[in-house]
Amino acid sequence: MRLLPRDEKFFDFFTAVAASMAGAASLLRDLLGADDAQRGPI
């Protein structure tokens, strides 16, 4: 049983996805924390 992938590109993709998710979570927090007047149309 292998616990680590054979192709090391997996880790590059995983890191990129994690960064994208962190950015998206930050934007969502800002959107939901803003007043109604500050929110633009989605």
Short mmCIF file of C-alpha atoms in Angstrom, two decimals:
data_model
loop_
_atom_site.label_atom_id
_atom_site.label_comp_id
_atom_site.label_asym_id
_atom_site.label_seq_id
_atom_site.Cartn_x
_atom_site.Cartn_y
_atom_site.Cartn_z
CA MET A 1 0.00 0.00 0.00
CA ARG A 2 1.40 3.37 -1.07
CA LEU A 3 0.73 6.38 1.12
CA LEU A 4 2.52 8.86 -1.15
CA PRO A 5 1.78 9.37 -4.85
CA ARG A 6 4.42 8.28 -7.35
CA ASP A 7 4.19 11.48 -9.37
CA GLU A 8 5.56 14.47 -7.48
CA LYS A 9 3.41 16.86 -9.56
CA PHE A 10 0.57 15.92 -7.22
CA PHE A 11 2.12 18.06 -4.51
CA ASP A 12 2.43 21.07 -6.84
CA PHE A 13 -1.24 20.75 -7.80
CA PHE A 14 -2.27 20.21 -4.17
CA THR A 15 -0.40 23.36 -3.10
CA ALA A 16 -1.99 25.39 -5.91
CA VAL A 17 -5.49 24.18 -5.02
CA ALA A 18 -4.90 24.91 -1.33
CA ALA A 19 -3.82 28.47 -2.16
CA SER A 20 -6.89 28.97 -4.36
CA MET A 21 -9.20 27.66 -1.65
CA ALA A 22 -7.62 29.93 0.97
CA GLY A 23 -8.08 32.93 -1.32
CA ALA A 24 -11.69 31.99 -2.04
CA ALA A 25 -12.42 31.56 1.67
CA SER A 26 -10.96 34.99 2.39
CA LEU A 27 -13.11 36.61 -0.30
CA LEU A 28 -16.21 34.83 0.98
CA ARG A 29 -15.50 35.99 4.54
CA ASP A 30 -15.15 39.57 3.29
CA LEU A 31 -18.38 39.32 1.31
CA LEU A 32 -20.42 37.86 4.15
CA GLY A 33 -18.95 40.27 6.69
CA ALA A 34 -19.70 43.39 4.65
CA ASP A 35 -22.71 45.61 5.16
CA ASP A 36 -25.52 45.32 2.63
CA ALA A 37 -24.58 48.71 1.17
CA GLN A 38 -21.00 47.55 0.55
CA ARG A 39 -21.98 44.34 -1.20
CA GLY A 40 -22.05 44.47 -4.96
CA PRO A 41 -24.19 42.28 -7.17
CA ILE A 42 -22.97 38.73 -7.55
#
